[in-house]
mmCIF file of C-alpha atoms in Angstrom:
data_model
loop_
_atom_site.group_PDB
_atom_site.id
_atom_site.type_symbol
_atom_site.label_atom_id
_atom_site.label_comp_id
_atom_site.label_asym_id
_atom_site.label_seq_id
_atom_site.Cartn_x
_atom_site.Cartn_y
_atom_site.Cartn_z
ATOM 1 C CA MET A 1 48.444 -56.339 18.985
ATOM 2 C CA LYS A 2 45.664 -57.158 21.430
ATOM 3 C CA TYR A 3 42.337 -56.238 19.822
ATOM 4 C CA ARG A 4 41.217 -56.056 16.211
ATOM 5 C CA ILE A 5 37.810 -55.111 14.865
ATOM 6 C CA VAL A 6 36.740 -56.879 11.664
ATOM 7 C CA ALA A 7 33.740 -56.526 9.386
ATOM 8 C CA ASP A 8 32.618 -57.496 5.937
ATOM 9 C CA SER A 9 32.656 -54.779 3.300
ATOM 10 C CA ALA A 10 28.867 -54.450 3.492
ATOM 11 C CA ALA A 11 29.536 -52.119 6.430
ATOM 12 C CA ASN A 12 30.920 -49.450 4.047
ATOM 13 C CA VAL A 13 33.860 -49.085 6.451
ATOM 14 C CA TYR A 14 37.326 -49.587 5.013
ATOM 15 C CA VAL A 15 39.581 -47.924 7.573
ATOM 16 C CA GLU A 16 39.527 -46.968 11.259
ATOM 17 C CA ASP A 17 42.127 -44.759 12.920
ATOM 18 C CA LYS A 18 41.873 -45.448 16.632
ATOM 19 C CA VAL A 19 41.728 -49.253 16.820
ATOM 20 C CA SER A 20 43.236 -51.941 14.588
ATOM 21 C CA PHE A 21 40.670 -52.726 11.885
ATOM 22 C CA ALA A 22 40.372 -54.968 8.833
ATOM 23 C CA TYR A 23 37.576 -55.898 6.460
ATOM 24 C CA ALA A 24 36.772 -58.976 4.416
ATOM 25 C CA PRO A 25 35.643 -57.939 0.926
ATOM 26 C CA LEU A 26 32.572 -59.242 -0.829
ATOM 27 C CA LYS A 27 32.508 -59.452 -4.621
ATOM 28 C CA ILE A 28 30.008 -58.301 -7.225
ATOM 29 C CA VAL A 29 29.839 -60.402 -10.382
ATOM 30 C CA ALA A 30 28.385 -59.650 -13.827
ATOM 31 C CA GLY A 31 29.261 -62.250 -16.436
ATOM 32 C CA ASP A 32 33.037 -62.304 -16.852
ATOM 33 C CA THR A 33 33.498 -59.135 -14.776
ATOM 34 C CA THR A 34 34.125 -59.254 -11.037
ATOM 35 C CA TRP A 35 34.430 -56.234 -8.779
ATOM 36 C CA GLY A 36 36.086 -56.604 -5.388
ATOM 37 C CA ASP A 37 34.405 -54.450 -2.761
ATOM 38 C CA ASP A 38 37.461 -52.659 -1.411
ATOM 39 C CA ARG A 39 38.464 -49.046 -0.875
ATOM 40 C CA GLU A 40 40.003 -48.841 -4.381
ATOM 41 C CA LEU A 41 36.780 -49.834 -6.152
ATOM 42 C CA ASP A 42 35.433 -47.422 -8.784
ATOM 43 C CA VAL A 43 31.891 -47.569 -7.434
ATOM 44 C CA ALA A 44 30.451 -45.144 -9.977
ATOM 45 C CA GLY A 45 31.914 -47.162 -12.841
ATOM 46 C CA MET A 46 30.494 -50.373 -11.398
ATOM 47 C CA VAL A 47 27.024 -48.871 -10.894
ATOM 48 C CA ASP A 48 26.972 -47.505 -14.444
ATOM 49 C CA ALA A 49 28.160 -50.818 -15.910
ATOM 50 C CA LEU A 50 25.521 -52.782 -14.021
ATOM 51 C CA LYS A 51 22.795 -50.396 -15.196
ATOM 52 C CA VAL A 52 23.342 -51.353 -18.826
ATOM 53 C CA TYR A 53 24.324 -55.000 -18.327
ATOM 54 C CA LYS A 54 21.571 -57.358 -19.478
ATOM 55 C CA GLY A 55 22.839 -60.678 -18.113
ATOM 56 C CA LYS A 56 22.684 -62.282 -14.702
ATOM 57 C CA THR A 57 24.511 -60.569 -11.847
ATOM 58 C CA GLY A 58 25.236 -61.641 -8.293
ATOM 59 C CA THR A 59 27.462 -61.357 -5.264
ATOM 60 C CA ALA A 60 29.956 -63.617 -3.527
ATOM 61 C CA CYS A 61 30.711 -63.599 0.190
ATOM 62 C CA PRO A 62 34.244 -63.530 1.651
ATOM 63 C CA SER A 63 35.975 -66.889 1.940
ATOM 64 C CA VAL A 64 37.216 -68.405 5.182
ATOM 65 C CA GLY A 65 40.700 -67.420 4.018
ATOM 66 C CA ASP A 66 39.601 -63.807 3.574
ATOM 67 C CA TRP A 67 38.379 -63.759 7.160
ATOM 68 C CA LEU A 68 41.522 -65.378 8.534
ATOM 69 C CA GLU A 69 43.577 -62.760 6.738
ATOM 70 C CA ALA A 70 41.410 -60.065 8.318
ATOM 71 C CA PHE A 71 41.922 -61.569 11.793
ATOM 72 C CA GLY A 72 45.681 -61.156 11.360
ATOM 73 C CA ASP A 73 47.503 -62.068 14.562
ATOM 74 C CA ALA A 74 45.152 -60.384 17.013
ATOM 75 C CA GLU A 75 44.721 -61.861 20.454
ATOM 76 C CA TYR A 76 41.092 -60.776 20.544
ATOM 77 C CA VAL A 77 38.944 -60.298 17.444
ATOM 78 C CA VAL A 78 35.525 -58.647 17.580
ATOM 79 C CA GLY A 79 33.571 -58.479 14.363
ATOM 80 C CA VAL A 80 30.261 -57.881 12.653
ATOM 81 C CA CYS A 81 28.685 -59.296 9.476
ATOM 82 C CA MET A 82 25.770 -58.423 7.259
ATOM 83 C CA THR A 83 22.603 -60.407 7.877
ATOM 84 C CA GLY A 84 23.104 -64.141 7.726
ATOM 85 C CA THR A 85 19.537 -64.496 6.495
ATOM 86 C CA LEU A 86 20.481 -63.071 3.082
ATOM 87 C CA SER A 87 24.181 -63.917 2.821
ATOM 88 C CA GLY A 88 26.667 -66.675 3.612
ATOM 89 C CA THR A 89 29.113 -64.111 4.985
ATOM 90 C CA TYR A 90 28.330 -64.833 8.631
ATOM 91 C CA ASN A 91 28.703 -68.603 8.178
ATOM 92 C CA SER A 92 32.060 -68.070 6.490
ATOM 93 C CA ALA A 93 33.232 -65.857 9.351
ATOM 94 C CA MET A 94 32.141 -68.423 11.943
ATOM 95 C CA LEU A 95 34.123 -71.153 10.164
ATOM 96 C CA ALA A 96 37.128 -68.840 10.239
ATOM 97 C CA LYS A 97 36.548 -68.254 13.964
ATOM 98 C CA ARG A 98 36.621 -72.012 14.569
ATOM 99 C CA ASP A 99 39.835 -72.470 12.586
ATOM 100 C CA TYR A 100 41.514 -69.455 14.186
ATOM 101 C CA GLU A 101 40.743 -70.448 17.766
ATOM 102 C CA GLU A 102 41.827 -74.037 17.096
ATOM 103 C CA ALA A 103 45.116 -72.860 15.580
ATOM 104 C CA HIS A 104 45.759 -70.317 18.363
ATOM 105 C CA PRO A 105 44.676 -71.662 21.771
ATOM 106 C CA GLY A 106 43.868 -68.822 24.131
ATOM 107 C CA ARG A 107 42.878 -66.364 21.441
ATOM 108 C CA LYS A 108 39.213 -65.436 21.125
ATOM 109 C CA VAL A 109 36.929 -64.344 18.291
ATOM 110 C CA PHE A 110 33.450 -62.846 18.596
ATOM 111 C CA ILE A 111 31.441 -62.429 15.389
ATOM 112 C CA LEU A 112 28.026 -60.769 15.482
ATOM 113 C CA ASP A 113 25.325 -61.392 12.898
ATOM 114 C CA SER A 114 23.970 -57.856 12.587
ATOM 115 C CA LEU A 115 20.738 -59.045 10.928
ATOM 116 C CA SER A 116 21.302 -55.889 8.927
ATOM 117 C CA ALA A 117 23.886 -54.222 6.681
ATOM 118 C CA GLY A 118 25.507 -50.936 5.776
ATOM 119 C CA PRO A 119 25.199 -48.061 8.249
ATOM 120 C CA GLU A 120 23.785 -50.184 11.058
ATOM 121 C CA GLU A 121 26.953 -52.272 10.852
ATOM 122 C CA GLN A 122 28.913 -49.025 10.979
ATOM 123 C CA LEU A 123 27.216 -48.040 14.231
ATOM 124 C CA ILE A 124 28.165 -51.413 15.705
ATOM 125 C CA ILE A 125 31.794 -50.973 14.644
ATOM 126 C CA GLU A 126 31.876 -47.545 16.254
ATOM 127 C CA LYS A 127 30.472 -48.969 19.485
ATOM 128 C CA MET A 128 33.027 -51.797 19.471
ATOM 129 C CA GLU A 129 35.764 -49.205 19.088
ATOM 130 C CA GLU A 130 34.302 -47.192 21.972
ATOM 131 C CA PHE A 131 34.290 -50.226 24.277
ATOM 132 C CA ILE A 132 37.843 -51.235 23.345
ATOM 133 C CA LEU A 133 39.159 -47.728 23.992
ATOM 134 C CA ALA A 134 37.326 -47.732 27.330
ATOM 135 C CA GLY A 135 39.325 -50.806 28.369
ATOM 136 C CA LYS A 136 36.458 -53.289 28.425
ATOM 137 C CA THR A 137 37.320 -56.981 28.541
ATOM 138 C CA PHE A 138 36.539 -59.317 25.642
ATOM 139 C CA GLU A 139 33.634 -60.828 27.583
ATOM 140 C CA GLU A 140 32.270 -57.394 28.460
ATOM 141 C CA ILE A 141 32.441 -56.286 24.836
ATOM 142 C CA GLU A 142 30.630 -59.403 23.663
ATOM 143 C CA SER A 143 27.853 -58.881 26.209
ATOM 144 C CA MET A 144 27.550 -55.118 25.739
ATOM 145 C CA ILE A 145 27.487 -55.273 21.932
ATOM 146 C CA THR A 146 24.828 -57.984 22.042
ATOM 147 C CA GLU A 147 22.740 -55.644 24.186
ATOM 148 C CA TYR A 148 23.531 -52.561 22.078
ATOM 149 C CA VAL A 149 22.156 -54.032 18.845
ATOM 150 C CA LYS A 150 18.761 -54.419 20.471
ATOM 151 C CA HIS A 151 18.541 -50.637 20.128
ATOM 152 C CA THR A 152 19.833 -50.084 16.586
ATOM 153 C CA HIS A 153 17.798 -50.175 13.373
ATOM 154 C CA LEU A 154 18.097 -50.004 9.595
ATOM 155 C CA LEU A 155 15.664 -48.280 7.249
ATOM 156 C CA PHE A 156 16.030 -47.932 3.504
ATOM 157 C CA SER A 157 14.554 -45.987 0.606
ATOM 158 C CA LEU A 158 15.009 -47.407 -2.896
ATOM 159 C CA GLU A 159 13.823 -46.334 -6.311
ATOM 160 C CA SER A 160 14.949 -49.541 -8.033
ATOM 161 C CA LEU A 161 14.962 -53.100 -6.722
ATOM 162 C CA THR A 162 16.230 -54.830 -9.849
ATOM 163 C CA ASN A 163 19.294 -56.412 -8.270
ATOM 164 C CA LEU A 164 17.415 -57.412 -5.142
ATOM 165 C CA VAL A 165 14.811 -59.210 -7.236
ATOM 166 C CA ASN A 166 17.386 -60.885 -9.467
ATOM 167 C CA ASN A 167 19.073 -62.345 -6.396
ATOM 168 C CA GLY A 168 15.879 -63.433 -4.697
ATOM 169 C CA ARG A 169 16.092 -60.875 -1.895
ATOM 170 C CA VAL A 170 12.620 -59.376 -2.487
ATOM 171 C CA SER A 171 9.582 -60.425 -4.466
ATOM 172 C CA PRO A 172 8.906 -59.113 -7.994
ATOM 173 C CA ILE A 173 5.550 -57.802 -6.721
ATOM 174 C CA ILE A 174 7.291 -55.377 -4.344
ATOM 175 C CA ALA A 175 9.782 -54.401 -7.042
ATOM 176 C CA ALA A 176 7.002 -53.566 -9.493
ATOM 177 C CA ALA A 177 5.884 -50.688 -7.273
ATOM 178 C CA ALA A 178 9.358 -49.192 -7.283
ATOM 179 C CA GLY A 179 9.436 -49.422 -11.072
ATOM 180 C CA VAL A 180 6.637 -46.862 -11.397
ATOM 181 C CA LEU A 181 7.999 -43.422 -12.282
ATOM 182 C CA GLY A 182 8.629 -41.354 -9.159
ATOM 183 C CA MET A 183 7.781 -44.132 -6.709
ATOM 184 C CA ARG A 184 10.114 -45.201 -3.923
ATOM 185 C CA ILE A 185 9.944 -48.124 -1.529
ATOM 186 C CA VAL A 186 10.599 -47.383 2.146
ATOM 187 C CA GLY A 187 11.351 -50.405 4.282
ATOM 188 C CA LYS A 188 13.410 -51.838 7.094
ATOM 189 C CA ALA A 189 15.585 -54.750 8.102
ATOM 190 C CA SER A 190 13.271 -57.002 10.091
ATOM 191 C CA ASP A 191 14.137 -58.690 13.369
ATOM 192 C CA GLN A 192 14.907 -61.806 11.306
ATOM 193 C CA GLY A 193 17.321 -59.928 9.054
ATOM 194 C CA GLU A 194 15.029 -59.843 6.021
ATOM 195 C CA LEU A 195 14.026 -56.838 3.932
ATOM 196 C CA GLN A 196 10.520 -55.712 4.793
ATOM 197 C CA GLN A 197 8.499 -53.184 2.822
ATOM 198 C CA LEU A 198 6.750 -50.548 4.942
ATOM 199 C CA HIS A 199 5.560 -47.836 2.532
ATOM 200 C CA LYS A 200 5.318 -46.798 -1.112
ATOM 201 C CA CYS A 201 6.052 -43.102 -1.526
ATOM 202 C CA ARG A 202 5.820 -40.808 -4.511
ATOM 203 C CA GLY A 203 8.877 -38.590 -4.610
ATOM 204 C CA GLU A 204 12.004 -38.205 -2.518
ATOM 205 C CA LYS A 205 10.577 -35.504 -0.244
ATOM 206 C CA LYS A 206 7.669 -37.729 0.806
ATOM 207 C CA ALA A 207 10.080 -40.634 1.274
ATOM 208 C CA ALA A 208 12.349 -38.542 3.532
ATOM 209 C CA ILE A 209 9.361 -37.488 5.654
ATOM 210 C CA THR A 210 8.215 -41.099 5.887
ATOM 211 C CA ILE A 211 11.668 -42.306 6.912
ATOM 212 C CA TYR A 212 11.864 -39.757 9.699
ATOM 213 C CA LYS A 213 8.412 -40.728 10.972
ATOM 214 C CA GLU A 214 9.511 -44.371 10.994
ATOM 215 C CA MET A 215 12.638 -43.426 12.941
ATOM 216 C CA ILE A 216 10.502 -41.760 15.598
ATOM 217 C CA GLU A 217 8.176 -44.768 15.741
ATOM 218 C CA HIS A 218 11.222 -46.990 16.233
ATOM 219 C CA GLY A 219 12.250 -44.982 19.285
ATOM 220 C CA TYR A 220 14.618 -42.385 17.868
ATOM 221 C CA THR A 221 15.287 -39.608 20.392
ATOM 222 C CA GLY A 222 18.436 -37.910 19.123
ATOM 223 C CA GLY A 223 20.987 -40.717 19.031
ATOM 224 C CA LYS A 224 23.534 -41.450 16.317
ATOM 225 C CA VAL A 225 22.404 -41.633 12.702
ATOM 226 C CA ARG A 226 24.458 -42.836 9.727
ATOM 227 C CA VAL A 227 22.955 -42.180 6.282
ATOM 228 C CA ALA A 228 24.583 -44.040 3.398
ATOM 229 C CA HIS A 229 23.538 -42.958 -0.096
ATOM 230 C CA CYS A 230 24.178 -44.286 -3.583
ATOM 231 C CA TYR A 231 24.721 -41.029 -5.504
ATOM 232 C CA ASN A 232 21.849 -39.233 -3.814
ATOM 233 C CA GLU A 233 23.467 -36.848 -1.366
ATOM 234 C CA GLU A 234 20.642 -34.358 -1.899
ATOM 235 C CA MET A 235 18.014 -36.657 -0.391
ATOM 236 C CA ALA A 236 20.412 -37.672 2.379
ATOM 237 C CA SER A 237 20.868 -33.989 3.225
ATOM 238 C CA VAL A 238 17.101 -33.413 3.290
ATOM 239 C CA LEU A 239 16.726 -36.226 5.797
ATOM 240 C CA LYS A 240 19.592 -34.889 7.911
ATOM 241 C CA GLU A 241 17.964 -31.443 7.997
ATOM 242 C CA LYS A 242 14.729 -32.953 9.303
ATOM 243 C CA ILE A 243 16.571 -34.797 12.059
ATOM 244 C CA VAL A 244 18.706 -31.895 13.282
ATOM 245 C CA ALA A 245 15.716 -29.533 13.170
ATOM 246 C CA ASP A 246 14.291 -31.502 16.095
ATOM 247 C CA TYR A 247 17.603 -32.702 17.569
ATOM 248 C CA PRO A 248 20.262 -30.037 16.917
ATOM 249 C CA GLU A 249 22.943 -31.944 18.837
ATOM 250 C CA ALA A 250 22.355 -35.264 17.064
ATOM 251 C CA ASP A 251 25.401 -36.976 15.561
ATOM 252 C CA VAL A 252 24.210 -37.413 11.963
ATOM 253 C CA GLN A 253 26.749 -38.387 9.327
ATOM 254 C CA ILE A 254 26.273 -38.780 5.582
ATOM 255 C CA LEU A 255 28.470 -41.217 3.682
ATOM 256 C CA SER A 256 28.599 -42.960 0.336
ATOM 257 C CA THR A 257 27.758 -46.615 -0.134
ATOM 258 C CA GLY A 258 30.555 -48.982 -1.049
ATOM 259 C CA GLY A 259 30.398 -51.724 -3.650
ATOM 260 C CA LEU A 260 28.058 -54.251 -2.061
ATOM 261 C CA CYS A 261 25.578 -51.690 -0.715
ATOM 262 C CA SER A 262 25.647 -49.778 -4.009
ATOM 263 C CA TYR A 263 24.842 -52.998 -5.855
ATOM 264 C CA TYR A 264 21.700 -53.586 -3.799
ATOM 265 C CA ALA A 265 20.661 -49.970 -3.133
ATOM 266 C CA GLU A 266 21.277 -48.985 -6.783
ATOM 267 C CA ARG A 267 21.607 -45.387 -7.864
ATOM 268 C CA GLY A 268 19.412 -43.086 -5.773
ATOM 269 C CA GLY A 269 19.041 -45.469 -2.838
ATOM 270 C CA LEU A 270 19.455 -44.570 0.836
ATOM 271 C CA LEU A 271 20.292 -46.766 3.829
ATOM 272 C CA ILE A 272 19.761 -45.302 7.303
ATOM 273 C CA GLY A 273 21.236 -46.789 10.459
ATOM 274 C CA PHE A 274 20.200 -45.223 13.754
ATOM 275 C CA GLU A 275 20.041 -45.703 17.495
ATOM 276 C CA GLY A 276 16.518 -46.155 18.834
#
C-alpha cells in the first residue's frame, strides 16, 4: 500500500472505493451513553435521544491511537480534520503524525486543518483522491491541496443551536434567534474556522434563497456542491434545484449527516460545502 487518505468522522465519509481510505471516529456523549460516530451508528436514534435528554452532552475527539490505527501501514498518508479552532481533533492527528513518522523513517503524513467540517471536508477528500489517481507526488498533493482549500467554503442553515450553545461553539444570543418559531440561522465557517452568523431567515424557502445568494457572493460559478442534511432532504432538494437551474451541469450531491454533524446541525439542519 502506498497512499491512504484519512479523515475524522466529521467529514461524513466512511468509505471510498478508488483509493485506500480510513476514518478516525469522534464520539457523542450524553450522561452514561456514548455513541461512536461510525458507519453503523443509528443516527436517527441518537438524534431522537438527544432531543429529549435534559442533561449535559458533549463530544470527544479521536485519540492518537485512533489516528494511528487509521494510518495503517501506508507509506504516504494524506488527511483532513475538522476545524482545530473548535475541536482537538487536529492536534490529536498531528501527535499521531509525529509518532508515526518517528516509528517509520521515510514514511510521510500530511494532515490538513480544514478550518471547516462536514461537506467541505468531503470536497477535500475527493480532491485528494483525484490527485492520487493522477499520480501526483506526496509533495505535489500537499501543495495542491493547500491551494485548493483557498477556494472551498462551508455555509450552514440551522433551526436549533442548542448543542452548539451547550458546548460553547456559539453564543446564547445567536441561539435565541433560532429558537423563535420558523426562524433559521444562516452562517458560514470563517477564515479562522469559527462559526459566523450571516443572516436570520424566516422559513426554509427564504433560507435556501439566502444560502444560494451567499454562494454566489463567495464566488460560486458552477463547481462542485455537497449538501449534507440532518433529516431535511426536502430543503436540500430545494437548494439543489436553485443551483442546477442556473448551472445545469453542476455536480451537486445530497447526503445525510453522520453522527458528529447531526449532533451539531440537529434535526432540520443543512451544511453546504462548495467550490468558489
